[in-house]
Amino acid sequence: MALVFYARVSSKGQNLDRQLARAKEVKADKVFTDKLSGKNTNRPGLEQMFDYIREGDIVEVISLDRLSRNYDDIQHLVQRLKDKKVKLVVDDLPQTNTGNELVDQFMLDMMVNLMGFVAQNEREKIHERQRQGISEAKRKGVYKGRPKKYSSESKNIEGRLVYEKVFKAINTGNYKSKAQLAREVGLSRQQLYRIIKSINDQASVS
């Protein structure tokens, strides 16, 4: 039997320190991590964990939203654990030890259902507040939209360098084809076309 710990944060800019400290505290045999959004289950660390676990293992997370923030996905993941006969331990949920396995599972299922609903409800409220904020900003004429990765003013160094390469190629005509240019700078054609459009838009305004 192995104690497997799963840790997740939403982006590469966030750190896993608190969760990894907990994994060390409980002496986890194996730790799997992701630095990706919990809006879906398309995460390499999560799938590696499911490939690793076996019947009788325990999977521990600090909170249910580390598995997912989507109610249906939570239900699906919990069922996958059940199908593998793997126990789920959620640190911020009370653990029941009545001695009756069916009762304990029933209580856990109820708490998972409730907390899964709460997690998704909170996520939807956040999105609604964001939509309201964007609408108000647009009404006031101060909405700038999401920062562009590929622009001359991008805070992303790689994105800024790619933009500069495309800008130079487009303005000098020093490229064989747009498909070749996209491959050269590591972009899809759609991404390249969006950069070219922004270059052309900027030129027409200047």
CSV table of C-alpha atoms in Angstrom, one decimal:
chain,number,residue,atom,x,y,z
A,1,MET,CA,0.0,0.0,0.0
A,2,ALA,CA,1.4,3.4,-1.0
A,3,LEU,CA,0.5,6.9,0.2
A,4,VAL,CA,0.4,9.1,-2.9
A,5,PHE,CA,0.2,12.8,-2.6
A,6,TYR,CA,-1.2,15.1,-5.4
A,7,ALA,CA,-0.4,18.8,-5.4
A,8,ARG,CA,-1.5,21.4,-7.9
A,9,VAL,CA,-1.3,25.2,-8.4
A,10,SER,CA,-2.9,27.1,-11.2
A,11,SER,CA,0.1,28.6,-12.9
A,12,LYS,CA,3.9,28.4,-13.2
A,13,GLY,CA,4.2,31.6,-11.3
A,14,GLN,CA,2.8,30.0,-8.1
A,15,ASN,CA,4.6,27.7,-5.8
A,16,LEU,CA,3.8,24.3,-4.4
A,17,ASP,CA,5.8,24.8,-1.2
A,18,ARG,CA,2.8,24.5,1.3
A,19,GLN,CA,1.5,21.4,-0.4
A,20,LEU,CA,4.9,19.7,-0.7
A,21,ALA,CA,5.6,20.5,3.0
A,22,ARG,CA,2.4,18.6,3.8
A,23,ALA,CA,3.4,15.7,1.6
A,24,LYS,CA,6.7,15.5,3.5
A,25,GLU,CA,4.9,15.8,6.8
A,26,VAL,CA,2.7,12.7,6.1
A,27,LYS,CA,5.7,10.9,4.6
A,28,ALA,CA,4.1,10.4,1.2
A,29,ASP,CA,5.7,7.5,-0.8
A,30,LYS,CA,5.1,9.3,-4.1
A,31,VAL,CA,4.2,12.9,-5.0
A,32,PHE,CA,2.7,14.0,-8.3
A,33,THR,CA,2.4,17.7,-9.2
A,34,ASP,CA,0.9,20.0,-11.8
A,35,LYS,CA,1.1,23.7,-12.4
A,36,LEU,CA,-2.0,24.0,-14.5
A,37,SER,CA,-5.6,25.3,-14.1
A,38,GLY,CA,-8.1,23.1,-12.4
A,39,LYS,CA,-10.8,24.0,-14.9
A,40,ASN,CA,-10.4,20.6,-16.5
A,41,THR,CA,-8.6,17.3,-15.9
A,42,ASN,CA,-6.1,17.5,-18.9
A,43,ARG,CA,-3.0,17.5,-16.6
A,44,PRO,CA,0.1,15.3,-17.0
A,45,GLY,CA,0.8,14.9,-13.3
A,46,LEU,CA,-2.8,13.9,-12.6
A,47,GLU,CA,-2.7,11.2,-15.3
A,48,GLN,CA,0.7,10.0,-14.2
A,49,MET,CA,-0.8,9.6,-10.7
A,50,PHE,CA,-3.7,7.5,-12.0
A,51,ASP,CA,-1.2,5.3,-14.0
A,52,TYR,CA,0.8,4.8,-10.8
A,53,ILE,CA,-1.8,4.0,-8.2
A,54,ARG,CA,-2.9,0.5,-7.4
A,55,GLU,CA,-5.7,-1.2,-5.4
A,56,GLY,CA,-5.3,-0.4,-1.7
A,57,ASP,CA,-3.3,2.8,-2.2
A,58,ILE,CA,-4.3,6.1,-0.6
A,59,VAL,CA,-4.4,9.4,-2.5
A,60,GLU,CA,-4.1,12.6,-0.4
A,61,VAL,CA,-4.7,16.2,-1.3
A,62,ILE,CA,-4.8,19.3,0.9
A,63,SER,CA,-8.2,20.3,-0.5
A,64,LEU,CA,-10.7,19.0,-3.0
A,65,ASP,CA,-10.2,21.9,-5.4
A,66,ARG,CA,-6.6,20.6,-6.0
A,67,LEU,CA,-8.2,17.8,-7.9
A,68,SER,CA,-10.5,20.1,-9.8
A,69,ARG,CA,-12.7,23.1,-9.6
A,70,ASN,CA,-15.3,21.6,-11.8
A,71,TYR,CA,-18.1,19.7,-10.1
A,72,ASP,CA,-18.6,17.1,-12.8
A,73,ASP,CA,-14.8,16.5,-13.0
A,74,ILE,CA,-14.6,16.0,-9.3
A,75,GLN,CA,-17.3,13.4,-9.5
A,76,HIS,CA,-15.5,11.7,-12.4
A,77,LEU,CA,-12.1,11.7,-10.6
A,78,VAL,CA,-13.5,10.3,-7.4
A,79,GLN,CA,-15.3,7.6,-9.3
A,80,ARG,CA,-12.0,6.7,-11.0
A,81,LEU,CA,-10.4,6.3,-7.6
A,82,LYS,CA,-13.2,4.1,-6.4
A,83,ASP,CA,-12.9,2.0,-9.5
A,84,LYS,CA,-9.3,1.4,-8.7
A,85,LYS,CA,-10.2,0.7,-5.1
A,86,VAL,CA,-8.0,3.6,-4.0
A,87,LYS,CA,-9.0,5.6,-0.9
A,88,LEU,CA,-9.2,9.4,-1.1
A,89,VAL,CA,-8.1,11.6,1.8
A,90,VAL,CA,-8.8,15.3,1.7
A,91,ASP,CA,-7.0,17.2,4.5
A,92,ASP,CA,-9.6,20.0,4.9
A,93,LEU,CA,-12.5,17.5,5.1
A,94,PRO,CA,-13.3,15.7,8.4
A,95,GLN,CA,-12.3,12.1,8.3
A,96,THR,CA,-14.9,9.6,9.5
A,97,ASN,CA,-13.8,6.4,11.2
A,98,THR,CA,-17.0,4.7,12.4
A,99,GLY,CA,-15.6,1.2,11.8
A,100,ASN,CA,-18.2,0.7,9.2
A,101,GLU,CA,-16.6,1.0,5.7
A,102,LEU,CA,-19.9,1.7,4.0
A,103,VAL,CA,-20.9,4.4,6.4
A,104,ASP,CA,-17.5,6.0,6.1
A,105,GLN,CA,-17.7,6.0,2.3
A,106,PHE,CA,-21.3,7.4,2.4
A,107,MET,CA,-20.2,10.3,4.6
A,108,LEU,CA,-17.2,11.0,2.4
A,109,ASP,CA,-19.3,10.9,-0.7
A,110,MET,CA,-21.7,13.5,0.8
A,111,MET,CA,-18.9,15.8,1.8
A,112,VAL,CA,-17.2,15.4,-1.6
A,113,ASN,CA,-20.5,16.3,-3.3
A,114,LEU,CA,-21.1,19.3,-1.1
A,115,MET,CA,-17.5,20.6,-1.4
A,116,GLY,CA,-17.4,19.9,-5.2
A,117,PHE,CA,-20.6,22.0,-5.6
A,118,VAL,CA,-19.1,24.8,-3.4
A,119,ALA,CA,-15.8,24.8,-5.4
A,120,GLN,CA,-17.6,25.2,-8.7
A,121,ASN,CA,-20.1,27.7,-7.4
A,122,GLU,CA,-17.2,29.9,-6.1
A,123,ARG,CA,-15.4,29.6,-9.5
A,124,GLU,CA,-18.5,30.7,-11.3
A,125,LYS,CA,-18.9,33.7,-8.9
A,126,ILE,CA,-15.3,34.7,-9.6
A,127,HIS,CA,-16.0,34.6,-13.4
A,128,GLU,CA,-19.2,36.6,-12.9
A,129,ARG,CA,-17.3,39.3,-11.0
A,130,GLN,CA,-14.6,39.3,-13.7
A,131,ARG,CA,-17.3,39.7,-16.4
A,132,GLN,CA,-18.9,42.6,-14.4
A,133,GLY,CA,-15.6,44.3,-13.9
A,134,ILE,CA,-14.8,44.0,-17.6
A,135,SER,CA,-18.2,45.4,-18.6
A,136,GLU,CA,-17.8,48.3,-16.2
A,137,ALA,CA,-14.2,49.0,-17.5
A,138,LYS,CA,-15.5,48.9,-21.1
A,139,ARG,CA,-18.3,51.3,-20.2
A,140,LYS,CA,-15.8,53.7,-18.7
A,141,GLY,CA,-13.5,53.3,-21.7
A,142,VAL,CA,-10.6,52.0,-19.6
A,143,TYR,CA,-10.6,48.3,-20.5
A,144,LYS,CA,-7.3,47.3,-22.1
A,145,GLY,CA,-8.0,43.6,-22.4
A,146,ARG,CA,-5.7,40.7,-21.6
A,147,PRO,CA,-2.0,41.6,-21.9
A,148,LYS,CA,-0.6,40.3,-25.2
A,149,LYS,CA,2.3,37.8,-25.0
A,150,TYR,CA,3.6,38.7,-28.4
A,151,SER,CA,4.1,42.4,-28.6
A,152,SER,CA,6.8,45.0,-28.4
A,153,GLU,CA,5.8,45.9,-24.8
A,154,SER,CA,5.2,42.3,-23.6
A,155,LYS,CA,6.6,41.5,-20.1
A,156,ASN,CA,7.3,38.0,-21.4
A,157,ILE,CA,10.8,38.1,-22.7
A,158,GLU,CA,10.4,35.2,-25.1
A,159,GLY,CA,7.1,36.6,-26.5
A,160,ARG,CA,8.8,40.0,-27.0
A,161,LEU,CA,11.7,38.4,-28.9
A,162,VAL,CA,9.4,36.4,-31.1
A,163,TYR,CA,7.4,39.6,-31.9
A,164,GLU,CA,10.6,41.5,-32.8
A,165,LYS,CA,11.7,38.6,-35.2
A,166,VAL,CA,8.3,38.6,-36.9
A,167,PHE,CA,8.2,42.5,-37.0
A,168,LYS,CA,11.7,42.5,-38.7
A,169,ALA,CA,10.8,39.8,-41.2
A,170,ILE,CA,7.5,41.4,-42.2
A,171,ASN,CA,9.0,44.9,-42.6
A,172,THR,CA,12.1,43.7,-44.5
A,173,GLY,CA,10.3,41.0,-46.5
A,174,ASN,CA,13.1,38.7,-45.5
A,175,TYR,CA,11.1,35.4,-45.4
A,176,LYS,CA,10.1,32.7,-47.9
A,177,SER,CA,6.5,32.2,-46.8
A,178,LYS,CA,4.4,32.8,-43.8
A,179,ALA,CA,4.2,29.1,-43.1
A,180,GLN,CA,8.0,28.9,-43.1
A,181,LEU,CA,8.2,32.0,-40.9
A,182,ALA,CA,5.7,30.5,-38.4
A,183,ARG,CA,7.9,27.4,-38.1
A,184,GLU,CA,11.0,29.4,-37.7
A,185,VAL,CA,9.8,31.3,-34.7
A,186,GLY,CA,7.8,28.4,-33.2
A,187,LEU,CA,4.3,29.7,-33.8
A,188,SER,CA,1.1,28.3,-35.3
A,189,ARG,CA,-0.1,30.1,-38.4
A,190,GLN,CA,-3.0,31.6,-36.5
A,191,GLN,CA,-0.7,33.1,-33.9
A,192,LEU,CA,1.6,34.5,-36.7
A,193,TYR,CA,-1.4,36.0,-38.5
A,194,ARG,CA,-2.6,37.7,-35.3
A,195,ILE,CA,0.9,39.2,-34.8
A,196,ILE,CA,1.0,40.4,-38.4
A,197,LYS,CA,-2.5,41.9,-38.0
A,198,SER,CA,-1.3,43.8,-34.9
A,199,ILE,CA,1.8,45.0,-36.8
A,200,ASN,CA,-0.4,46.2,-39.7
A,201,ASP,CA,-2.9,47.9,-37.4
A,202,GLN,CA,-0.1,49.7,-35.6
A,203,ALA,CA,1.4,50.9,-38.9
A,204,SER,CA,-2.0,52.2,-40.1
A,205,VAL,CA,-2.4,54.2,-36.9
A,206,SER,CA,1.2,55.6,-37.0
